[in-house]
GROMACS .gro file of N, CA and C in nm:
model
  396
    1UNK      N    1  -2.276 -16.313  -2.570
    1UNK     CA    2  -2.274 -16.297  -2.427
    1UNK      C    3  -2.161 -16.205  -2.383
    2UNK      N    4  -2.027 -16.207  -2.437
    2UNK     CA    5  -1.906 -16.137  -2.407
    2UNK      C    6  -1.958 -15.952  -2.416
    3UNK      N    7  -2.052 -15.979  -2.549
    3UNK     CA    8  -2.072 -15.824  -2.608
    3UNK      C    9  -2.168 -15.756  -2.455
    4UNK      N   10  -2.211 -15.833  -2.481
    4UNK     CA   11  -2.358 -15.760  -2.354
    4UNK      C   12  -2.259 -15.753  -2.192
    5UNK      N   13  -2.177 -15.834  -2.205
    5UNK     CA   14  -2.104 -15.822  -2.025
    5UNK      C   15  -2.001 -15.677  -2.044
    6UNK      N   16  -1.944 -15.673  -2.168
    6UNK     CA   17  -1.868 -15.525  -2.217
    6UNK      C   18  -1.945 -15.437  -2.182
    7UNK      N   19  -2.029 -15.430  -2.275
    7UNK     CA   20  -2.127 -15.318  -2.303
    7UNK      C   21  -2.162 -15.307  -2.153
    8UNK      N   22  -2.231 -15.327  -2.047
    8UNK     CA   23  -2.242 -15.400  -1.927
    8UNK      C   24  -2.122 -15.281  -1.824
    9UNK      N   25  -1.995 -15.353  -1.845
    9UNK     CA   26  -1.888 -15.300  -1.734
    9UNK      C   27  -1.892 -15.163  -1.807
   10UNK      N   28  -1.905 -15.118  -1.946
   10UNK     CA   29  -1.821 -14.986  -2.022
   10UNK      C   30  -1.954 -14.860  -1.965
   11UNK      N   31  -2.103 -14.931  -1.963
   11UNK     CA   32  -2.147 -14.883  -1.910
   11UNK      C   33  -2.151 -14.799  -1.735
   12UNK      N   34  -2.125 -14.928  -1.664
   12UNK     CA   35  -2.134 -14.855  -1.543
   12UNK      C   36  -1.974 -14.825  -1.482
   13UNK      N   37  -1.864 -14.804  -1.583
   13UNK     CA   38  -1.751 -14.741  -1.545
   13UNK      C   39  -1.807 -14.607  -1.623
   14UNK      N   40  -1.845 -14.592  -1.729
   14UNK     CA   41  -1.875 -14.453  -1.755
   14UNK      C   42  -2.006 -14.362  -1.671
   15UNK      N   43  -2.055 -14.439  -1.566
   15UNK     CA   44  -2.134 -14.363  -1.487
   15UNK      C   45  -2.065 -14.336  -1.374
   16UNK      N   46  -1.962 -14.462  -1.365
   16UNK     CA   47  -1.901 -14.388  -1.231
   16UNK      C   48  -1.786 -14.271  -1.250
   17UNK      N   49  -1.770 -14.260  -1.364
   17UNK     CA   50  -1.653 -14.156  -1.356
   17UNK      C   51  -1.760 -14.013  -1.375
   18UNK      N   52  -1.877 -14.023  -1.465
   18UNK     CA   53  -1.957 -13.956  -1.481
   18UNK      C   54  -1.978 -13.884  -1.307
   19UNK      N   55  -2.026 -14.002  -1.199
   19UNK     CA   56  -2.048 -13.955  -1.054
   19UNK      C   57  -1.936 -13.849  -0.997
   20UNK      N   58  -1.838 -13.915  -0.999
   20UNK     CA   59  -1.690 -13.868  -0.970
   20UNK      C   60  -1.703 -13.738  -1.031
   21UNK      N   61  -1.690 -13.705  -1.149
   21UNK     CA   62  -1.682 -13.550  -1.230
   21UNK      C   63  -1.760 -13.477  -1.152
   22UNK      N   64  -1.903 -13.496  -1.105
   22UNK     CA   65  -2.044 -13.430  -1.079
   22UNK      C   66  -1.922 -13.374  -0.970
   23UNK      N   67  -1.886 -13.433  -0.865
   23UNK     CA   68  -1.871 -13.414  -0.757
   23UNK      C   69  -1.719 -13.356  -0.713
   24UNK      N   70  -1.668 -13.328  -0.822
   24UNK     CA   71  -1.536 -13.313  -0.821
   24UNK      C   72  -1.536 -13.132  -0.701
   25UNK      N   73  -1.461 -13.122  -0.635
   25UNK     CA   74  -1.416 -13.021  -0.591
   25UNK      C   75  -1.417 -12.922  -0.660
   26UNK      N   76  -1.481 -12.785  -0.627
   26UNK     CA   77  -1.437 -12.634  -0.680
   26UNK      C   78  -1.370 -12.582  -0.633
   27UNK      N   79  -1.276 -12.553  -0.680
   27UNK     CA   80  -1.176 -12.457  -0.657
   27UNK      C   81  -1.229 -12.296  -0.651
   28UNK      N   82  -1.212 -12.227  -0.553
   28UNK     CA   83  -1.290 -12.124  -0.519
   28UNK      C   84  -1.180 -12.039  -0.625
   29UNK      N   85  -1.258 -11.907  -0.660
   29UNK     CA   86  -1.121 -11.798  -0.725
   29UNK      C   87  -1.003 -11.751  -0.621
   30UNK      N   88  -0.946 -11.751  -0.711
   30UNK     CA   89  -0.783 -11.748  -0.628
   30UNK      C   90  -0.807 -11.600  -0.476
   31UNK      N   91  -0.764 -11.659  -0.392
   31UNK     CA   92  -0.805 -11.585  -0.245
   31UNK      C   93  -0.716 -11.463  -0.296
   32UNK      N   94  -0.551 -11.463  -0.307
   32UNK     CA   95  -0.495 -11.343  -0.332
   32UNK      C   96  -0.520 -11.270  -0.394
   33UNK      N   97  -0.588 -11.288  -0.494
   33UNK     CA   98  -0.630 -11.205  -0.682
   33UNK      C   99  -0.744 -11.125  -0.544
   34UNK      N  100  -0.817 -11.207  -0.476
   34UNK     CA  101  -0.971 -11.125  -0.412
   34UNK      C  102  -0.892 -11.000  -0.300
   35UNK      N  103  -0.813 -11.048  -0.248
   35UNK     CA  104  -0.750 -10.966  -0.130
   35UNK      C  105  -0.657 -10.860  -0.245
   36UNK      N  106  -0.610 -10.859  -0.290
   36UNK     CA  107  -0.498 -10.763  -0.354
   36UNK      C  108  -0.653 -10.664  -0.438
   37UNK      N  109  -0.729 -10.698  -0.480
   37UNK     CA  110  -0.834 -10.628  -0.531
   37UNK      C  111  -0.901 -10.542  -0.421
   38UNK      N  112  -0.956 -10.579  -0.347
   38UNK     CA  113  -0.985 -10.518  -0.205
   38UNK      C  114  -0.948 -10.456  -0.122
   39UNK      N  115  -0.800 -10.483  -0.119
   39UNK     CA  116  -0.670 -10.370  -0.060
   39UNK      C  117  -0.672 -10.260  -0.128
   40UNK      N  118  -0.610 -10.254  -0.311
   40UNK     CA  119  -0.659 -10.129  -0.402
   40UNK      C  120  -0.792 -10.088  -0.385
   41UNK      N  121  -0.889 -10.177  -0.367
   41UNK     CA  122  -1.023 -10.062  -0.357
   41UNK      C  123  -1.038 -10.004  -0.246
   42UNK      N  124  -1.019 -10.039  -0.093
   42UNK     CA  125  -0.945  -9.971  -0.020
   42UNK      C  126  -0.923  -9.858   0.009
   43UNK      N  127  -0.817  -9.821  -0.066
   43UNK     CA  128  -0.677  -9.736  -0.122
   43UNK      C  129  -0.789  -9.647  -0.142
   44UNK      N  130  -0.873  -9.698  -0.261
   44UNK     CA  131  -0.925  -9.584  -0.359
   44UNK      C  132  -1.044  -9.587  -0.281
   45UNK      N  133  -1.069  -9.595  -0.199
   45UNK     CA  134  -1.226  -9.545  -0.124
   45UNK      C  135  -1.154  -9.390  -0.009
   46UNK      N  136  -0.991  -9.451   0.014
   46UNK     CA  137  -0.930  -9.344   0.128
   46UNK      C  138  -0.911  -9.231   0.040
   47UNK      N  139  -0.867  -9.281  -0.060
   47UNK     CA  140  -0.852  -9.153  -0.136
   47UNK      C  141  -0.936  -9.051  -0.153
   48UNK      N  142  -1.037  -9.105  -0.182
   48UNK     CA  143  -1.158  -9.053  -0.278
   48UNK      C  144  -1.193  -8.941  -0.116
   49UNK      N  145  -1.207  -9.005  -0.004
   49UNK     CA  146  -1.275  -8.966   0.142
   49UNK      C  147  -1.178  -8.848   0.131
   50UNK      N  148  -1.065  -8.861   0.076
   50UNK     CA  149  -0.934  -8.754   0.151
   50UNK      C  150  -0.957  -8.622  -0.003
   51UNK      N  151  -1.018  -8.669  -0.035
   51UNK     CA  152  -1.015  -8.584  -0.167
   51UNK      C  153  -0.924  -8.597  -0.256
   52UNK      N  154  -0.877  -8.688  -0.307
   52UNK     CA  155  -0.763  -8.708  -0.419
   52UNK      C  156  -0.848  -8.768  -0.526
   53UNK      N  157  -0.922  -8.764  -0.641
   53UNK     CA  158  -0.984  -8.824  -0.673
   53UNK      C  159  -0.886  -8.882  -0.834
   54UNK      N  160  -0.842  -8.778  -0.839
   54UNK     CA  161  -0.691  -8.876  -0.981
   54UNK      C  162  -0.670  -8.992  -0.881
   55UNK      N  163  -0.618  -9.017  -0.818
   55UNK     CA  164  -0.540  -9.105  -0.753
   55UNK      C  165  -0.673  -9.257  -0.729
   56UNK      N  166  -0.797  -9.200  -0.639
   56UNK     CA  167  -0.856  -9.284  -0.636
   56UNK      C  168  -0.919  -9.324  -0.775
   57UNK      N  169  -0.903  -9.269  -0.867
   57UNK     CA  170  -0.949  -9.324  -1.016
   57UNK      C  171  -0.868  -9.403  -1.074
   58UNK      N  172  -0.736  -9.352  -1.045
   58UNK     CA  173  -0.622  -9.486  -1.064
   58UNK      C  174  -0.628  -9.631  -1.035
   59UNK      N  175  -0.697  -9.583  -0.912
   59UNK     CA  176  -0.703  -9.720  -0.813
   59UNK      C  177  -0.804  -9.788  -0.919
   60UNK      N  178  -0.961  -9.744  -0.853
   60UNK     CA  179  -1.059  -9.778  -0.950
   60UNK      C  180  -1.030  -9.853  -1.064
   61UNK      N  181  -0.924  -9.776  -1.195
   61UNK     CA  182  -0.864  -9.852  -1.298
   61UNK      C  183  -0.838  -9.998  -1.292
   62UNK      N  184  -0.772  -9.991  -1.194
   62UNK     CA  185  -0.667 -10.088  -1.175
   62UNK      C  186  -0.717 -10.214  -1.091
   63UNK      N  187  -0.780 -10.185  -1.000
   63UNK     CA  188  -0.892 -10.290  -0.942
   63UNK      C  189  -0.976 -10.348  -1.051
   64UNK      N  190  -1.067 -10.241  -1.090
   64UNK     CA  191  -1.153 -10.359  -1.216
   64UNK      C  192  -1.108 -10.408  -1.329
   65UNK      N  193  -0.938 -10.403  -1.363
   65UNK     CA  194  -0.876 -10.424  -1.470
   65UNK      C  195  -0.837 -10.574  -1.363
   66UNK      N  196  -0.868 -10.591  -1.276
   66UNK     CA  197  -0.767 -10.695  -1.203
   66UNK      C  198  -0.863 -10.758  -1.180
   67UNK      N  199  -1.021 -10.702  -1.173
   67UNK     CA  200  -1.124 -10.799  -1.158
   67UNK      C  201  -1.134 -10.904  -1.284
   68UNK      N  202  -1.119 -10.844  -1.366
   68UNK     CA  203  -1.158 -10.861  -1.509
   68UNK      C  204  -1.048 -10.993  -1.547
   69UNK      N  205  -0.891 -10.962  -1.548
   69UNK     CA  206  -0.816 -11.050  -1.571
   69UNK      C  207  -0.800 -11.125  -1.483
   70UNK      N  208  -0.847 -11.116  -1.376
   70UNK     CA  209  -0.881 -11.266  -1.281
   70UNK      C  210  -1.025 -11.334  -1.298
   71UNK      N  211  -1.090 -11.307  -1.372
   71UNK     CA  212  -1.180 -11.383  -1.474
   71UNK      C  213  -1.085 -11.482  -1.551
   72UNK      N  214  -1.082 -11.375  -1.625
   72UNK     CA  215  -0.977 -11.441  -1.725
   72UNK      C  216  -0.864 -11.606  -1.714
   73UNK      N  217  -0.827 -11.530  -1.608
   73UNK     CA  218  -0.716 -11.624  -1.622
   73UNK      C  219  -0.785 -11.785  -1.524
   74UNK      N  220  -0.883 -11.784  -1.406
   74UNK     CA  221  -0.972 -11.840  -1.345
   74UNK      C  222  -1.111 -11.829  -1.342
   75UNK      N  223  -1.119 -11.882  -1.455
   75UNK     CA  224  -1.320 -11.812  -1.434
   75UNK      C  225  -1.372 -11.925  -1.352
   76UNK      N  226  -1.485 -11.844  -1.287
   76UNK     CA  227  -1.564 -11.945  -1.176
   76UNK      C  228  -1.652 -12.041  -1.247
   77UNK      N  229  -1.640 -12.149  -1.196
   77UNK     CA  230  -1.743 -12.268  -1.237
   77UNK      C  231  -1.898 -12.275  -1.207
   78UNK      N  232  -1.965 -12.323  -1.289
   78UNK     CA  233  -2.135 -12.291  -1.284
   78UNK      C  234  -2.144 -12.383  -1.182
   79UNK      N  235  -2.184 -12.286  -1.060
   79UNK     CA  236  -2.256 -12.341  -0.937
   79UNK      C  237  -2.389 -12.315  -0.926
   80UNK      N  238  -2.395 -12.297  -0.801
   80UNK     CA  239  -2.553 -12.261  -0.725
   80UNK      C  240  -2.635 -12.149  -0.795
   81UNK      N  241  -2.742 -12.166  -0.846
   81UNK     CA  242  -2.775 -12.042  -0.886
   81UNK      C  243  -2.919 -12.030  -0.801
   82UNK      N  244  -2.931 -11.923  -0.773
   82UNK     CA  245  -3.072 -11.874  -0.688
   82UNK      C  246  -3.176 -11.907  -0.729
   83UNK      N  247  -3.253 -11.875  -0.666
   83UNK     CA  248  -3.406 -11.900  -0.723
   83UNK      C  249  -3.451 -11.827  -0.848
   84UNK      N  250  -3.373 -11.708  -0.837
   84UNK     CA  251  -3.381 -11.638  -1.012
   84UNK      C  252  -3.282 -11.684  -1.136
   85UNK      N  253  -3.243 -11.761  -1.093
   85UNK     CA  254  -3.160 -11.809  -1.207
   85UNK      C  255  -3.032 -11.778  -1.254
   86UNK      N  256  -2.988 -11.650  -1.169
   86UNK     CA  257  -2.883 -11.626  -1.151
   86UNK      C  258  -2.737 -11.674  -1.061
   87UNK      N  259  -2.638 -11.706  -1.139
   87UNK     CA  260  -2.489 -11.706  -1.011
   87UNK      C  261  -2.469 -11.622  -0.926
   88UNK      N  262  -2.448 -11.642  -0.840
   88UNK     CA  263  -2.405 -11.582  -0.744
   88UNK      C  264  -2.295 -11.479  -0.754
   89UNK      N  265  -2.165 -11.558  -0.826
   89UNK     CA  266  -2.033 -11.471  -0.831
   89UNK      C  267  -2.085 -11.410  -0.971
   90UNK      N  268  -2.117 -11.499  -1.054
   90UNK     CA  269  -2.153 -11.347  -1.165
   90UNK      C  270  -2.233 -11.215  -1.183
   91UNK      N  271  -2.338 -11.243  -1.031
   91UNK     CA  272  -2.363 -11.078  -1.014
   91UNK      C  273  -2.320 -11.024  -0.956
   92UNK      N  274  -2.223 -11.087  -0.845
   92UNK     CA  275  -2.135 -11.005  -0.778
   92UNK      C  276  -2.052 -10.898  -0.821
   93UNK      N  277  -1.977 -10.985  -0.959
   93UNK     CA  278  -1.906 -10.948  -1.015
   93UNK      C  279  -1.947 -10.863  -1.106
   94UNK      N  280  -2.062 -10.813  -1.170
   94UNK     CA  281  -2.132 -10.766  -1.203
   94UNK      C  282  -2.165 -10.607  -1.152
   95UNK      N  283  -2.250 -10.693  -1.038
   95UNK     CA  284  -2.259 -10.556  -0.963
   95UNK      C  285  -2.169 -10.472  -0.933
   96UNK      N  286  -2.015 -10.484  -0.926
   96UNK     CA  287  -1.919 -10.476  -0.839
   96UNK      C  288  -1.837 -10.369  -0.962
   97UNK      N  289  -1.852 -10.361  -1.092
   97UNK     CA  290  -1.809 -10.380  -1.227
   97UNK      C  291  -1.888 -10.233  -1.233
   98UNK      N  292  -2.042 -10.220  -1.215
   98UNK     CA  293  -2.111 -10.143  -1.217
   98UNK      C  294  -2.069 -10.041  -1.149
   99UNK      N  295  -2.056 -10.064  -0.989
   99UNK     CA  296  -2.009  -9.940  -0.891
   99UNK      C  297  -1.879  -9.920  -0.916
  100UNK      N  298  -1.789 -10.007  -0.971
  100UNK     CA  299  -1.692  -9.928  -0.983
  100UNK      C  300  -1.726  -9.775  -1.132
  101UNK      N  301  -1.820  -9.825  -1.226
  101UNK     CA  302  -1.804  -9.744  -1.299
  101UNK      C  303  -1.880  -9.624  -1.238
  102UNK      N  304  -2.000  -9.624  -1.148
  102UNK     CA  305  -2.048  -9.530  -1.063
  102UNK      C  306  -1.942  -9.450  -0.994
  103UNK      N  307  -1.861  -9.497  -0.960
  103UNK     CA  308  -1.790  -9.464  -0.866
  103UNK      C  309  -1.639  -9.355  -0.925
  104UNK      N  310  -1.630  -9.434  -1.064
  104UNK     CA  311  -1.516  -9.362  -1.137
  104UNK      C  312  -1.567  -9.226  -1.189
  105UNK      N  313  -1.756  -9.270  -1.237
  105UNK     CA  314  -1.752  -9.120  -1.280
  105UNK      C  315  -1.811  -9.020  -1.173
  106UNK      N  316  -1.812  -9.030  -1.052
  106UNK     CA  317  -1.847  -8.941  -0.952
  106UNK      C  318  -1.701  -8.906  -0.884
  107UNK      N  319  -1.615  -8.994  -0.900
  107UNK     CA  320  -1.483  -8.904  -0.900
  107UNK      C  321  -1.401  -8.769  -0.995
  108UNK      N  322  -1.454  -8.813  -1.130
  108UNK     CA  323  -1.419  -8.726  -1.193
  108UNK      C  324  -1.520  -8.602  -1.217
  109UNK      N  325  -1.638  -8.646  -1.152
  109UNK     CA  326  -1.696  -8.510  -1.178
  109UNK      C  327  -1.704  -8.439  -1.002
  110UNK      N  328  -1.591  -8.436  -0.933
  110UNK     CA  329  -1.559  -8.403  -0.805
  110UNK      C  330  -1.628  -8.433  -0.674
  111UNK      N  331  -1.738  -8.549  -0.707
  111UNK     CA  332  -1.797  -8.629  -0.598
  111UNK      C  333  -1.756  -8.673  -0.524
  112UNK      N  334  -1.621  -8.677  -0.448
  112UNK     CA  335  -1.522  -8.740  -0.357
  112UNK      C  336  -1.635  -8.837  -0.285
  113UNK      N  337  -1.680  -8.790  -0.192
  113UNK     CA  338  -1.792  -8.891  -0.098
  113UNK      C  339  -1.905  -8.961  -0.162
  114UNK      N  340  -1.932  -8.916  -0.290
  114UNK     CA  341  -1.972  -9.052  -0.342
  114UNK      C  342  -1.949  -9.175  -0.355
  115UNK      N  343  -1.818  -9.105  -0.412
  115UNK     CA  344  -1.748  -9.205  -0.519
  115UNK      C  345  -1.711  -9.295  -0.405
  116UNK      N  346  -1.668  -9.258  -0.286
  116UNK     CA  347  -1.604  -9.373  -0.161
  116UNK      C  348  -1.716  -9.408  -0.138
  117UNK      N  349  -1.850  -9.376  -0.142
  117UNK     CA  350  -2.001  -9.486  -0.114
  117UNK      C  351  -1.970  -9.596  -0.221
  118UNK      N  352  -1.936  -9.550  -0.352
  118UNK     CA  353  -1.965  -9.693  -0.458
  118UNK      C  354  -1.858  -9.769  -0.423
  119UNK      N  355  -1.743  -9.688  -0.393
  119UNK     CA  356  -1.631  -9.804  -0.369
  119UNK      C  357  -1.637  -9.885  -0.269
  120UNK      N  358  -1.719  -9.847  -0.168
  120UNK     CA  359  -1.710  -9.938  -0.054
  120UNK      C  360  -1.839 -10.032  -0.082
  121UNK      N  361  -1.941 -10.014  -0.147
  121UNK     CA  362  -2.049 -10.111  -0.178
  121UNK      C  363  -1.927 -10.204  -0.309
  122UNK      N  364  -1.890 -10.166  -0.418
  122UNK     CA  365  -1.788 -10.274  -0.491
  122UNK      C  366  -1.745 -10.381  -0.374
  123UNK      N  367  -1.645 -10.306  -0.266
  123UNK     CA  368  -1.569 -10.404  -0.160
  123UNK      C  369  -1.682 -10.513  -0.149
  124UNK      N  370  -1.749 -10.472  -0.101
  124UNK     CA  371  -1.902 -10.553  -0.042
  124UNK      C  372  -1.894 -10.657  -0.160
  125UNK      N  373  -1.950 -10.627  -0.275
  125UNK     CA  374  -1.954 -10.715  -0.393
  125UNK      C  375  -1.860 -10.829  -0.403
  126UNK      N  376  -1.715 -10.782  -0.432
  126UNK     CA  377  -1.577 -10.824  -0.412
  126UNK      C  378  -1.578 -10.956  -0.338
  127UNK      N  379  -1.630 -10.949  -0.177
  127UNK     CA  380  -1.579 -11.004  -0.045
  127UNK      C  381  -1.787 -11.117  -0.126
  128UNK      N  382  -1.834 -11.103  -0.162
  128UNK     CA  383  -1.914 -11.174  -0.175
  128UNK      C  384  -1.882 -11.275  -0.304
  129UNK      N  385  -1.827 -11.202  -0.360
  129UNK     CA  386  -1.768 -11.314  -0.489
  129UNK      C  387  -1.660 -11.428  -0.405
  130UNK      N  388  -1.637 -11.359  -0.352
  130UNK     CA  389  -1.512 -11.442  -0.267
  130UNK      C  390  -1.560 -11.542  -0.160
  131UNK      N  391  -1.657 -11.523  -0.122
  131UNK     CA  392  -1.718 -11.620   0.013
  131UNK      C  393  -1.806 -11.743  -0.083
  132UNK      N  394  -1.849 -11.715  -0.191
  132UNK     CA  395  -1.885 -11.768  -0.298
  132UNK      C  396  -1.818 -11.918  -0.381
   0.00000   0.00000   0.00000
């Protein structure tokens, strides 16, 4: 009788902590890592408009090197995924990964006003990973 009342409580304390976990709070990705990324892309969309395109490629660099190690150091937790089966922040981030590389090589091949179209669709991406 002792065994079955154990077995019994061990059971429904391991469902309730089980409940508890399900429901635990997400911590969204760190707000500053999203804003300091968005400020440099920014930068490198003014650039690119003003014609500096070294400079806005710098940026470029340095934004998706900052996308990347803010993965890293916070990766987002498996949430909501759409009706296609996809995350949300991982195509963001994705997409965002993409235009920047659109965007780096239409700078270097002297596309200035391109390259500030991809950068400002990235922002877009960026600010959606972030509302995410």
């Amino acid at each position: 009788m002792k065994a079955k009342h154990f077995v019994g409580v061990m059971a429904c304390l391991l469902a309730g902590l089980t409940l508890l976990g399900g429901c635990a709070e997400k911590k969204p990705v760190g707000a500053a890592g999203g804003e300091a990324i968005e400020k440099t892309l920014k930068a490198a969309e003014q650039d690119a408009r003003t014609g500096n395109e070294q400079k806005a490629i710098q940026e470029i660099n340095a934004a998706e090197k900052a996308l990347i190690e803010e993965d890293k150091k916070k990766p987002y937790v498996q949430g909501y995924k759409s009706w296609t089966g996809e995350d949300a922040k991982a195509k963001a981030d994705t997409d965002a990964i993409k235009e920047l590389d659109h965007a780096r090589k239409d700078a270097k091949g002297n596309l200035a006003g391109d390259a500030a179209d991809e950068i400002k669709k990235a922002i877009k991406d960026v600010e959606v990973k972030e509302k995410n």
